[in-house]
Structures are given as structure tokens and as C-alpha cells.
N, CA, C and O atoms as a Tinker XYZ file with bonds, in Angstrom:
   492  protein
     1  N    138.594000   64.740000   24.055000    73     2
     2  CA   139.182000   64.193000   22.444000    64     1     3
     3  C    140.056000   62.570000   23.030000    63     2     4     5
     4  O    140.292000   61.490000   22.488000    81     3
     5  N    140.267000   63.036000   24.104000    73     3     6
     6  CA   141.035000   61.526000   24.976000    64     5     7
     7  C    139.689000   60.574000   25.088000    63     6     8     9
     8  O    139.470000   59.611000   24.353000    81     7
     9  N    138.675000   61.124000   26.351000    73     7    10
    10  CA   137.609000   60.506000   25.807000    64     9    11
    11  C    136.715000   60.091000   25.260000    63    10    12    13
    12  O    135.811000   59.575000   25.916000    81    11
    13  N    136.630000   60.181000   23.597000    73    11    14
    14  CA   135.991000   60.188000   22.693000    64    13    15
    15  C    136.894000   58.947000   22.327000    63    14    16    17
    16  O    136.197000   58.040000   21.873000    81    15
    17  N    137.722000   58.755000   22.365000    73    15    18
    18  CA   139.199000   57.510000   21.837000    64    17    19
    19  C    139.621000   57.740000   20.594000    63    18    20    21
    20  O    139.631000   56.859000   19.735000    81    19
    21  N    140.171000   59.469000   20.305000    73    19    22
    22  CA   140.846000   59.348000   19.451000    64    21    23
    23  C    142.170000   59.276000   20.245000    63    22    24    25
    24  O    142.354000   59.451000   21.449000    81    23
    25  N    142.950000   59.005000   19.370000    73    23    26
    26  CA   144.730000   58.406000   19.976000    64    25    27
    27  C    145.192000   59.614000   20.078000    63    26    28    29
    28  O    145.020000   60.652000   19.438000    81    27
    29  N    145.962000   59.239000   21.214000    73    27    30
    30  CA   146.962000   60.256000   21.889000    64    29    31
    31  C    148.191000   61.280000   20.292000    63    30    32    33
    32  O    148.301000   62.477000   20.026000    81    31
    33  N    148.722000   60.241000   19.765000    73    31    34
    34  CA   149.349000   61.247000   18.701000    64    33    35
    35  C    148.398000   61.794000   17.770000    63    34    36    37
    36  O    148.749000   62.965000   17.628000    81    35
    37  N    147.257000   61.552000   16.971000    73    35    38
    38  CA   146.110000   61.777000   16.320000    64    37    39
    39  C    146.050000   64.071000   17.281000    63    38    40    41
    40  O    145.981000   65.191000   16.773000    81    39
    41  N    146.097000   63.766000   18.123000    73    39    42
    42  CA   145.451000   64.600000   19.295000    64    41    43
    43  C    146.470000   65.375000   19.707000    63    42    44    45
    44  O    146.287000   66.214000   20.589000    81    43
    45  N    147.697000   65.190000   19.110000    73    43    46
    46  CA   148.911000   66.309000   19.436000    64    45    47
    47  C    149.118000   66.702000   17.736000    63    46    48    49
    48  O    148.969000   67.818000   17.238000    81    47
    49  N    149.482000   65.508000   17.075000    73    47    50
    50  CA   149.358000   66.482000   15.771000    64    49    51
    51  C    148.534000   67.048000   15.514000    63    50    52    53
    52  O    148.850000   67.968000   14.759000    81    51
    53  N    147.138000   66.997000   15.836000    73    51    54
    54  CA   145.293000   68.266000   15.654000    64    53    55
    55  C    146.532000   69.435000   16.549000    63    54    56    57
    56  O    147.503000   69.932000   15.979000    81    55
    57  N    146.251000   69.612000   17.689000    73    55    58
    58  CA   147.234000   70.761000   19.248000    64    57    59
    59  C    148.117000   71.413000   18.251000    63    58    60    61
    60  O    148.180000   72.642000   18.230000    81    59
    61  N    149.045000   70.438000   17.136000    73    59    62
    62  CA   150.573000   71.192000   16.493000    64    61    63
    63  C    149.921000   71.504000   15.067000    63    62    64    65
    64  O    150.890000   71.948000   14.450000    81    63
    65  N    149.216000   71.518000   14.500000    73    63    66
    66  CA   147.871000   72.025000   13.601000    64    65    67
    67  C    147.532000   73.561000   14.045000    63    66    68    69
    68  O    147.610000   74.580000   13.360000    81    67
    69  N    147.211000   73.435000   15.142000    73    67    70
    70  CA   146.109000   74.424000   15.459000    64    69    71
    71  C    147.359000   75.428000   16.105000    63    70    72    73
    72  O    147.053000   76.579000   15.791000    81    71
    73  N    148.290000   75.430000   16.670000    73    71    74
    74  CA   148.918000   75.744000   17.304000    64    73    75
    75  C    149.705000   76.723000   15.125000    63    74    76    77
    76  O    149.843000   77.891000   14.761000    81    75
    77  N    149.902000   75.619000   14.554000    73    75    78
    78  CA   150.203000   76.575000   13.942000    64    77    79
    79  C    149.492000   77.457000   12.528000    63    78    80    81
    80  O    149.813000   77.908000   11.428000    81    79
    81  N    148.605000   77.356000   13.225000    73    79    82
    82  CA   147.803000   77.603000   12.395000    64    81    83
    83  C    147.235000   79.329000   12.609000    63    82    84    85
    84  O    146.819000   80.137000   11.779000    81    83
    85  N    147.470000   79.449000   14.330000    73    83    86
    86  CA   146.895000   80.519000   14.955000    64    85    87
    87  C    147.958000   80.756000   16.113000    63    86    88    89
    88  O    149.038000   80.255000   15.801000    81    87
    89  N    147.965000   81.158000   16.926000    73    87    90
    90  CA   148.770000   81.570000   18.410000    64    89    91
    91  C    147.631000   81.852000   19.035000    63    90    92    93
    92  O    146.661000   82.045000   18.303000    81    91
    93  N    147.428000   81.956000   20.548000    73    91    94
    94  CA   146.685000   82.740000   21.474000    64    93    95
    95  C    147.538000   83.853000   21.731000    63    94    96    97
    96  O    148.744000   84.022000   21.551000    81    95
    97  N    146.227000   84.897000   22.403000    73    95    98
    98  CA   147.073000   86.176000   23.092000    64    97    99
    99  C    147.794000   85.371000   24.098000    63    98   100   101
   100  O    147.640000   84.155000   24.214000    81    99
   101  N    148.743000   86.230000   24.966000    73    99   102
   102  CA   149.599000   85.486000   25.508000    64   101   103
   103  C    148.613000   84.548000   27.503000    63   102   104   105
   104  O    148.803000   83.512000   28.140000    81   103
   105  N    147.620000   85.823000   27.649000    73   103   106
   106  CA   146.749000   85.342000   28.602000    64   105   107
   107  C    146.253000   83.919000   28.419000    63   106   108   109
   108  O    146.211000   82.943000   29.167000    81   107
   109  N    145.847000   84.174000   27.003000    73   107   110
   110  CA   144.515000   82.502000   26.956000    64   109   111
   111  C    145.949000   81.748000   26.669000    63   110   112   113
   112  O    146.071000   80.743000   27.368000    81   111
   113  N    146.635000   81.909000   26.131000    73   111   114
   114  CA   147.308000   80.522000   26.294000    64   113   115
   115  C    148.452000   79.801000   27.460000    63   114   116   117
   116  O    149.107000   78.765000   27.342000    81   115
   117  N    148.385000   80.992000   28.834000    73   115   118
   118  CA   148.965000   80.424000   29.326000    64   117   119
   119  C    147.274000   80.500000   31.188000    63   118   120   121
   120  O    147.316000   80.404000   32.415000    81   119
   121  N    146.299000   80.695000   30.224000    73   119   122
   122  CA   145.138000   79.620000   30.870000    64   121   123
   123  C    145.006000   78.057000   30.280000    63   122   124   125
   124  O    145.016000   76.952000   30.823000    81   123
   125  N    144.901000   78.433000   29.152000    73   123   126
   126  CA   144.851000   76.857000   28.380000    64   125   127
   127  C    145.762000   76.338000   28.768000    63   126   128   129
   128  O    145.418000   75.213000   29.129000    81   127
   129  N    147.221000   76.560000   28.986000    73   127   130
   130  CA   148.196000   75.596000   29.666000    64   129   131
   131  C    147.867000   75.313000   30.839000    63   130   132   133
   132  O    148.416000   74.524000   31.608000    81   131
   133  N    146.911000   75.990000   31.006000    73   131   134
   134  CA   147.332000   75.623000   33.022000    64   133   135
   135  C    146.164000   74.535000   33.074000    63   134   136   137
   136  O    146.274000   73.461000   33.665000    81   135
   137  N    144.803000   75.042000   32.236000    73   135   138
   138  CA   144.083000   74.137000   31.939000    64   137   139
   139  C    144.639000   72.298000   31.468000    63   138   140   141
   140  O    144.418000   71.379000   32.256000    81   139
   141  N    145.045000   72.160000   30.687000    73   139   142
   142  CA   145.854000   70.845000   29.815000    64   141   143
   143  C    146.475000   70.221000   31.269000    63   142   144   145
   144  O    146.401000   69.084000   31.736000    81   143
   145  N    146.946000   71.125000   31.643000    73   143   146
   146  CA   148.243000   70.364000   32.728000    64   145   147
   147  C    146.793000   69.769000   33.771000    63   146   148   149
   148  O    146.582000   68.556000   33.781000    81   147
   149  N    146.059000   70.518000   34.431000    73   147   150
   150  CA   145.299000   70.322000   35.244000    64   149   151
   151  C    144.754000   68.872000   34.389000    63   150   152   153
   152  O    145.192000   67.871000   34.957000    81   151
   153  N    144.240000   68.675000   33.647000    73   151   154
   154  CA   143.627000   67.344000   32.881000    64   153   155
   155  C    144.935000   66.540000   32.601000    63   154   156   157
   156  O    144.825000   65.355000   32.918000    81   155
   157  N    145.886000   66.819000   32.195000    73   155   158
   158  CA   146.693000   65.618000   32.587000    64   157   159
   159  C    147.136000   65.665000   33.715000    63   158   160   161
   160  O    147.678000   64.578000   33.911000    81   159
   161  N    147.218000   66.225000   34.492000    73   159   162
   162  CA   147.482000   65.474000   35.535000    64   161   163
   163  C    146.230000   64.092000   36.401000    63   162   164   165
   164  O    146.563000   63.043000   36.951000    81   163
   165  N    144.837000   64.655000   36.207000    73   163   166
   166  CA   144.323000   63.573000   36.379000    64   165   167
   167  C    144.124000   62.985000   35.890000    63   166   168   169
   168  O    143.626000   61.975000   36.387000    81   167
   169  N    144.401000   63.097000   33.942000    73   167   170
   170  CA   144.238000   61.313000   33.532000    64   169   171
   171  C    145.645000   60.879000   33.706000    63   170   172   173
   172  O    145.692000   59.771000   33.172000    81   171
   173  N    146.565000   61.113000   34.075000    73   171   174
   174  CA   148.051000   60.992000   33.681000    64   173   175
   175  C    148.507000   60.595000   32.031000    63   174   176   177
   176  O    149.330000   59.755000   31.670000    81   175
   177  N    147.873000   61.285000   31.400000    73   175   178
   178  CA   147.916000   61.434000   29.827000    64   177   179
   179  C    148.989000   62.043000   29.224000    63   178   180   181
   180  O    148.648000   62.059000   28.041000    81   179
   181  N    150.103000   62.567000   29.299000    73   179   182
   182  CA   150.952000   63.832000   28.831000    64   181   183
   183  C    151.057000   64.277000   27.896000    63   182   184   185
   184  O    151.301000   63.433000   27.034000    81   183
   185  N    150.988000   65.530000   27.437000    73   183   186
   186  CA   150.571000   65.629000   26.471000    64   185   187
   187  C    152.696000   65.822000   25.725000    63   186   188   189
   188  O    153.218000   65.312000   24.733000    81   187
   189  N    153.219000   66.655000   26.681000    73   187   190
   190  CA   154.641000   66.384000   25.766000    64   189   191
   191  C    155.090000   65.562000   26.412000    63   190   192   193
   192  O    155.022000   65.467000   27.638000    81   191
   193  N    155.930000   64.423000   25.203000    73   191   194
   194  CA   156.394000   63.279000   25.339000    64   193   195
   195  C    157.507000   63.293000   25.711000    63   194   196   197
   196  O    158.161000   64.266000   25.334000    81   195
   197  N    158.247000   62.215000   26.633000    73   195   198
   198  CA   159.139000   62.830000   27.701000    64   197   199
   199  C    160.980000   63.211000   26.917000    63   198   200   201
   200  O    161.939000   63.686000   27.526000    81   199
   201  N    160.907000   62.712000   25.175000    73   199   202
   202  CA   161.219000   62.714000   24.481000    64   201   203
   203  C    161.097000   65.082000   24.555000    63   202   204   205
   204  O    161.816000   66.017000   24.908000    81   203
   205  N    160.089000   64.923000   24.123000    73   203   206
   206  CA   159.925000   66.523000   24.049000    64   205   207
   207  C    160.242000   67.321000   25.087000    63   206   208   209
   208  O    160.983000   68.303000   25.079000    81   207
   209  N    159.432000   66.681000   26.288000    73   207   210
   210  CA   160.286000   66.789000   27.629000    64   209   211
   211  C    162.613000   66.719000   27.780000    63   210   212   213
   212  O    162.956000   66.811000   28.959000    81   211
   213  N    162.927000   66.685000   27.522000    73   211   214
   214  CA   164.341000   65.901000   27.650000    64   213   215
   215  C    164.983000   66.887000   26.557000    63   214   216   217
   216  O    166.107000   67.301000   26.840000    81   215
   217  N    164.374000   67.355000   25.248000    73   215   218
   218  CA   165.072000   68.749000   24.570000    64   217   219
   219  C    164.862000   70.040000   25.195000    63   218   220   221
   220  O    165.576000   71.032000   25.340000    81   219
   221  N    163.460000   69.688000   25.582000    73   219   222
   222  CA   163.142000   71.161000   25.944000    64   221   223
   223  C    164.079000   71.587000   27.775000    63   222   224   225
   224  O    163.888000   72.658000   28.350000    81   223
   225  N    164.840000   70.676000   28.232000    73   223   226
   226  CA   165.412000   70.587000   29.284000    64   225   227
   227  C    166.951000   71.478000   28.888000    63   226   228   229
   228  O    167.493000   72.548000   29.165000    81   227
   229  N    167.205000   70.238000   28.058000    73   227   230
   230  CA   168.728000   70.414000   27.587000    64   229   231
   231  C    168.383000   71.599000   26.787000    63   230   232   233
   232  O    169.282000   72.366000   27.133000    81   231
   233  N    167.219000   72.640000   25.423000    73   231   234
   234  CA   166.930000   73.898000   25.329000    64   233   235
   235  C    166.949000   75.184000   26.732000    63   234   236   237
   236  O    167.506000   76.278000   26.821000    81   235
   237  N    166.328000   74.641000   27.390000    73   235   238
   238  CA   167.438000   75.465000   28.519000    64   237   239
   239  C    167.890000   75.642000   29.224000    63   238   240   241
   240  O    167.484000   76.520000   29.985000    81   239
   241  N    169.728000   74.542000   29.639000    73   239   242
   242  CA   170.027000   74.595000   29.443000    64   241   243
   243  C    170.718000   75.146000   28.469000    63   242   244   245
   244  O    170.604000   76.336000   28.762000    81   243
   245  N    171.526000   75.097000   27.259000    73   243   246
   246  CA   171.926000   75.837000   26.577000    64   245   247
   247  C    171.843000   76.866000   26.976000    63   246   248   249
   248  O    172.934000   77.278000   27.367000    81   247
   249  N    170.788000   77.779000   27.128000    73   247   250
   250  CA   170.567000   79.235000   27.329000    64   249   251
   251  C    170.673000   80.188000   28.527000    63   250   252   253
   252  O    170.663000   81.333000   28.979000    81   251
   253  N    170.781000   78.867000   28.704000    73   251   254
   254  CA   171.677000   78.887000   30.589000    64   253   255
   255  C    172.747000   80.118000   30.374000    63   254   256   257
   256  O    173.075000   81.300000   30.483000    81   255
   257  N    173.054000   78.401000   29.862000    73   255   258
   258  CA   174.845000   78.777000   29.398000    64   257   259
   259  C    174.986000   80.472000   28.756000    63   258   260   261
   260  O    175.619000   81.362000   29.323000    81   259
   261  N    174.435000   80.581000   27.810000    73   259   262
   262  CA   174.158000   81.291000   26.043000    64   261   263
   263  C    174.754000   83.071000   27.405000    63   262   264   265
   264  O    175.486000   84.059000   27.341000    81   263
   265  N    173.484000   82.190000   28.726000    73   263   266
   266  CA   172.898000   83.554000   29.384000    64   265   267
   267  C    174.297000   83.966000   29.901000    63   266   268   269
   268  O    174.627000   85.126000   29.655000    81   267
   269  N    175.452000   82.934000   30.805000    73   267   270
   270  CA   175.784000   83.377000   31.464000    64   269   271
   271  C    177.071000   84.261000   31.010000    63   270   272   273
   272  O    177.564000   85.189000   31.651000    81   271
   273  N    177.494000   83.762000   29.772000    73   271   274
   274  CA   178.952000   83.462000   28.786000    64   273   275
   275  C    178.656000   85.300000   28.103000    63   274   276   277
   276  O    179.515000   86.159000   27.906000    81   275
   277  N    177.506000   85.373000   27.939000    73   275   278
   278  CA   176.593000   86.959000   27.439000    64   277   279
   279  C    176.859000   88.004000   28.466000    63   278   280   281
   280  O    177.013000   89.185000   28.156000    81   279
   281  N    176.934000   87.390000   30.180000    73   279   282
   282  CA   176.718000   88.768000   30.335000    64   281   283
   283  C    178.208000   89.438000   31.204000    63   282   284   285
   284  O    178.504000   90.465000   31.816000    81   283
   285  N    179.026000   87.823000   30.704000    73   283   286
   286  CA   180.196000   87.778000   30.941000    64   285   287
   287  C    181.051000   88.561000   30.300000    63   286   288   289
   288  O    181.833000   89.313000   30.883000    81   287
   289  N    180.916000   88.377000   28.410000    73   287   290
   290  CA   181.115000   89.143000   27.473000    64   289   291
   291  C    180.816000   90.752000   27.443000    63   290   292   293
   292  O    181.650000   91.611000   27.156000    81   291
   293  N    179.468000   90.973000   27.797000    73   291   294
   294  CA   179.152000   91.745000   27.833000    64   293   295
   295  C    180.020000   93.031000   28.922000    63   294   296   297
   296  O    180.659000   93.959000   28.427000    81   295
   297  N    179.858000   92.814000   30.500000    73   295   298
   298  CA   180.776000   92.584000   30.867000    64   297   299
   299  C    183.038000   93.158000   31.335000    63   298   300   301
   300  O    183.538000   94.113000   31.930000    81   299
   301  N    183.660000   91.853000   30.595000    73   299   302
   302  CA   185.137000   92.099000   30.643000    64   301   303
   303  C    184.959000   91.895000   28.788000    63   302   304   305
   304  O    185.744000   91.017000   28.432000    81   303
   305  N    184.487000   92.232000   28.085000    73   303   306
   306  CA   184.781000   92.188000   26.506000    64   305   307
   307  C    186.179000   90.657000   26.192000    63   306   308   309
   308  O    186.491000   90.292000   25.059000    81   307
   309  N    186.562000   90.256000   27.038000    73   307   310
   310  CA   187.223000   88.883000   26.003000    64   309   311
   311  C    186.881000   88.091000   27.436000    63   310   312   313
   312  O    186.848000   88.626000   28.544000    81   311
   313  N    186.611000   86.539000   27.105000    73   311   314
   314  CA   186.248000   85.614000   28.044000    64   313   315
   315  C    186.818000   84.191000   27.182000    63   314   316   317
   316  O    186.302000   83.695000   26.180000    81   315
   317  N    188.329000   83.617000   28.088000    73   315   318
   318  CA   188.783000   83.024000   27.914000    64   317   319
   319  C    188.203000   81.757000   27.164000    63   318   320   321
   320  O    187.102000   81.207000   27.119000    81   319
   321  N    188.967000   81.627000   26.814000    73   319   322
   322  CA   188.058000   79.894000   26.089000    64   321   323
   323  C    187.777000   79.612000   26.514000    63   322   324   325
   324  O    186.615000   79.892000   26.808000    81   323
   325  N    188.886000   78.122000   27.474000    73   323   326
   326  CA   188.874000   77.771000   28.941000    64   325   327
   327  C    187.626000   77.837000   29.505000    63   326   328   329
   328  O    186.666000   77.149000   29.159000    81   327
   329  N    187.641000   78.923000   30.645000    73   327   330
   330  CA   186.303000   79.701000   31.056000    64   329   331
   331  C    185.167000   78.951000   30.322000    63   330   332   333
   332  O    184.588000   78.038000   30.912000    81   331
   333  N    184.667000   79.451000   28.490000    73   331   334
   334  CA   183.763000   78.964000   28.077000    64   333   335
   335  C    183.464000   78.234000   28.403000    63   334   336   337
   336  O    182.712000   78.046000   29.359000    81   335
   337  N    184.340000   76.990000   27.174000    73   335   338
   338  CA   184.578000   75.519000   27.715000    64   337   339
   339  C    184.063000   74.881000   29.428000    63   338   340   341
   340  O    183.133000   74.087000   29.570000    81   339
   341  N    184.558000   75.210000   30.117000    73   339   342
   342  CA   183.740000   75.144000   32.014000    64   341   343
   343  C    182.047000   75.506000   32.150000    63   342   344   345
   344  O    181.142000   74.876000   32.695000    81   343
   345  N    182.050000   76.361000   31.659000    73   343   346
   346  CA   181.216000   76.732000   31.562000    64   345   347
   347  C    179.863000   75.845000   31.043000    63   346   348   349
   348  O    178.728000   75.755000   31.511000    81   347
   349  N    180.444000   75.301000   29.989000    73   347   350
   350  CA   180.031000   74.662000   28.659000    64   349   351
   351  C    179.567000   73.450000   29.476000    63   350   352   353
   352  O    178.949000   72.795000   28.636000    81   351
   353  N    179.529000   72.996000   30.256000    73   351   354
   354  CA   180.157000   71.200000   30.706000    64   353   355
   355  C    178.892000   71.461000   32.149000    63   354   356   357
   356  O    177.996000   70.694000   32.500000    81   355
   357  N    179.154000   72.390000   32.543000    73   355   358
   358  CA   177.733000   72.761000   33.698000    64   357   359
   359  C    176.014000   72.199000   32.951000    63   358   360   361
   360  O    175.388000   72.847000   32.113000    81   359
   361  N    175.640000   71.044000   33.475000    73   359   362
   362  CA   174.166000   70.962000   33.572000    64   361   363
   363  C    172.555000   71.190000   34.047000    63   362   364   365
   364  O    171.365000   71.151000   33.732000    81   363
   365  N    173.552000   71.456000   35.061000    73   363   366
   366  CA   172.455000   72.614000   36.472000    64   365   367
   367  C    172.184000   73.462000   36.258000    63   366   368   369
   368  O    172.966000   74.412000   36.319000    81   367
   369  N    170.786000   73.597000   35.851000    73   367   370
   370  CA   170.160000   75.080000   35.658000    64   369   371
   371  C    169.373000   75.783000   37.077000    63   370   372   373
   372  O    168.393000   76.513000   36.932000    81   371
   373  N    169.850000   75.508000   38.224000    73   371   374
   374  CA   170.246000   76.226000   39.135000    64   373   375
   375  C    171.786000   76.945000   39.718000    63   374   376   377
   376  O    172.104000   77.833000   40.508000    81   375
   377  N    172.474000   75.988000   38.823000    73   375   378
   378  CA   173.782000   76.178000   39.155000    64   377   379
   379  C    174.193000   77.396000   38.035000    63   378   380   381
   380  O    174.812000   78.330000   38.545000    81   379
   381  N    173.957000   77.491000   36.735000    73   379   382
   382  CA   173.756000   78.192000   35.813000    64   381   383
   383  C    173.363000   79.584000   36.525000    63   382   384   385
   384  O    174.132000   80.443000   36.955000    81   383
   385  N    171.956000   79.570000   36.529000    73   383   386
   386  CA   170.891000   80.974000   37.314000    64   385   387
   387  C    172.584000   81.826000   38.172000    63   386   388   389
   388  O    173.221000   82.841000   37.892000    81   387
   389  N    172.767000   80.593000   39.412000    73   387   390
   390  CA   174.103000   81.355000   40.294000    64   389   391
   391  C    174.863000   82.111000   39.037000    63   390   392   393
   392  O    175.171000   83.292000   38.871000    81   391
   393  N    174.965000   81.411000   38.554000    73   391   394
   394  CA   176.478000   81.744000   37.833000    64   393   395
   395  C    175.590000   82.658000   36.796000    63   394   396   397
   396  O    176.601000   82.420000   36.136000    81   395
   397  N    174.936000   83.264000   36.188000    73   395   398
   398  CA   174.788000   83.955000   35.711000    64   397   399
   399  C    174.716000   85.114000   36.190000    63   398   400   401
   400  O    174.880000   86.126000   35.509000    81   399
   401  N    174.435000   85.111000   37.550000    73   399   402
   402  CA   174.088000   86.498000   39.029000    64   401   403
   403  C    175.921000   86.966000   39.421000    63   402   404   405
   404  O    176.548000   88.003000   39.205000    81   403
   405  N    176.192000   86.058000   39.870000    73   403   406
   406  CA   177.302000   85.570000   39.713000    64   405   407
   407  C    178.721000   86.727000   38.894000    63   406   408   409
   408  O    179.593000   87.502000   39.290000    81   407
   409  N    178.135000   86.120000   37.420000    73   407   410
   410  CA   178.895000   87.169000   36.346000    64   409   411
   411  C    178.095000   88.535000   35.527000    63   410   412   413
   412  O    178.083000   88.783000   34.321000    81   411
   413  N    177.429000   89.319000   36.709000    73   411   414
   414  CA   176.917000   90.414000   36.867000    64   413   415
   415  C    177.304000   91.024000   38.137000    63   414   416   417
   416  O    177.413000   92.245000   38.247000    81   415
   417  N    177.483000   90.335000   38.956000    73   415   418
   418  CA   178.115000   91.497000   40.220000    64   417   419
   419  C    179.511000   91.209000   40.635000    63   418   420   421
   420  O    180.095000   91.646000   41.627000    81   419
   421  N    179.843000   90.602000   39.945000    73   419   422
   422  CA   181.683000   89.753000   40.645000    64   421   423
   423  C    182.617000   91.299000   39.995000    63   422   424   425
   424  O    182.762000   91.633000   38.820000    81   423
   425  N    182.896000   91.683000   40.692000    73   423   426
   426  CA   184.452000   92.895000   39.891000    64   425   427
   427  C    185.063000   92.167000   38.910000    63   426   428   429
   428  O    185.236000   92.720000   37.824000    81   427
   429  N    185.272000   91.515000   39.002000    73   427   430
   430  CA   186.729000   90.726000   37.564000    64   429   431
   431  C    186.775000   89.430000   36.844000    63   430   432   433
   432  O    187.276000   88.725000   37.720000    81   431
   433  N    186.631000   88.843000   36.075000    73   431   434
   434  CA   186.899000   87.702000   35.021000    64   433   435
   435  C    187.318000   86.663000   36.025000    63   434   436   437
   436  O    186.833000   85.537000   35.917000    81   435
   437  N    188.166000   86.924000   36.986000    73   435   438
   438  CA   189.586000   86.221000   38.155000    64   437   439
   439  C    188.658000   85.615000   38.610000    63   438   440   441
   440  O    188.417000   84.451000   38.288000    81   439
   441  N    187.714000   86.532000   39.745000    73   439   442
   442  CA   186.998000   86.634000   40.636000    64   441   443
   443  C    185.742000   85.774000   40.069000    63   442   444   445
   444  O    185.180000   85.160000   40.976000    81   443
   445  N    185.121000   85.569000   38.680000    73   443   446
   446  CA   183.995000   84.811000   38.408000    64   445   447
   447  C    184.934000   83.559000   38.105000    63   446   448   449
   448  O    184.398000   82.545000   38.553000    81   447
   449  N    186.280000   83.267000   37.432000    73   447   450
   450  CA   187.119000   81.780000   37.224000    64   449   451
   451  C    187.044000   81.013000   38.980000    63   450   452   453
   452  O    186.563000   79.904000   39.216000    81   451
   453  N    187.614000   81.897000   39.950000    73   451   454
   454  CA   187.659000   81.026000   41.156000    64   453   455
   455  C    186.267000   81.523000   41.550000    63   454   456   457
   456  O    186.251000   82.128000   42.622000    81   455
   457  N    185.546000   81.447000   41.161000    73   455   458
   458  CA   183.875000   80.966000   42.106000    64   457   459
   459  C    183.453000   80.765000   41.802000    63   458   460   461
   460  O    182.416000   80.682000   42.460000    81   459
   461  N    183.308000   80.204000   40.010000    73   459   462
   462  CA   183.469000   78.977000   39.599000    64   461   463
   463  C    184.096000   77.463000   39.894000    63   462   464   465
   464  O    183.508000   76.383000   39.938000    81   463
   465  N    185.180000   77.707000   40.037000    73   463   466
   466  CA   185.937000   76.689000   40.888000    64   465   467
   467  C    185.994000   75.882000   42.009000    63   466   468   469
   468  O    186.298000   74.766000   42.432000    81   467
   469  N    185.353000   77.485000   42.419000    73   467   470
   470  CA   185.036000   77.105000   44.294000    64   469   471
   471  C    183.602000   75.836000   43.604000    63   470   472   473
   472  O    183.795000   74.673000   43.959000    81   471
   473  N    182.594000   76.024000   42.907000    73   471   474
   474  CA   181.816000   75.266000   43.143000    64   473   475
   475  C    181.766000   73.821000   42.364000    63   474   476   477
   476  O    180.893000   72.987000   42.605000    81   475
   477  N    182.867000   73.619000   41.351000    73   475   478
   478  CA   182.829000   72.507000   40.286000    64   477   479
   479  C    184.147000   72.510000   40.400000    63   478   480   481
   480  O    184.604000   72.980000   39.358000    81   479
   481  N    185.145000   72.172000   41.275000    73   479   482
   482  CA   186.460000   71.995000   41.716000    64   481   483
   483  C    186.596000   72.233000   43.578000    63   482   484   485
   484  O    187.326000   73.034000   44.162000    81   483
   485  N    185.380000   70.986000   44.328000    73   483   486
   486  CA   185.372000   71.794000   45.949000    64   485   487
   487  C    186.895000   71.344000   46.304000    63   486   488   489
   488  O    187.406000   70.882000   45.284000    81   487
   489  N    187.829000   71.323000   47.455000    73   487   490
   490  CA   188.489000   71.348000   47.678000    64   489   491
   491  C    188.405000   70.734000   48.708000    63   490   492
   492  O    189.403000   70.563000   49.408000    81   491
């Protein structure tokens, strides 16, 4: 469609409309996404705008934070609001993934708090 002279916005709107009408099986969705990514890399025409990408990143960070807090609540029931606030300040997905693992494996909420303090407030 790019090669036929269609505007980027028109193409995006068409993809959104098609996506709304039908959903592909997971295997075809993955194949389509791979082909689209390859085409965009070759043509340097991103399908997702930078604003959309930033929104996706924010969503992933928020989901990772929620996963850490959920793991702590499941394991230890009561999570101090101060700890929730500290976790909510973390913006690095790899750090949040690490915190999630620690929330699952550490023996106590105080051990988790100590671990978090070491990461965000190194001495």
C-alpha cells in the first residue's frame, strides 16, 4: 500500500479497521507481525507511531509493577503502602522483572524491602 502511494495515516486506519473486524489466529498474527516488522525495517516506515510505542512501554512498566505487588500480596497478604509507593516509582522493566522474581523467592516482606532498598538506594 505504501508503494501504491497511500498515505501512512490511511494505511494505519485500514489496519485498525481490519483488526476491529476480525482477529487472526495466534500463529497467523505472529507471522503477519514478523513480515510487517521486516518490511518496515527495510522501508524505514514504522507501523506504530512513537507516541503509541511510548504508550505501550508505559503499559508494560505498569503491568510489571502490578505483577510485583500482586506477588507480594499473594505471598505476604499485607503490603505496606510505602513499599507499594516505592515499587510504583521504578521505571525499568528489567529491574521490575528482577523484583518480581525476588517477591516470589524471598522469605519475608522485610527481606524484599531490604533488597529493594539496596537496588534503589545503594550505599
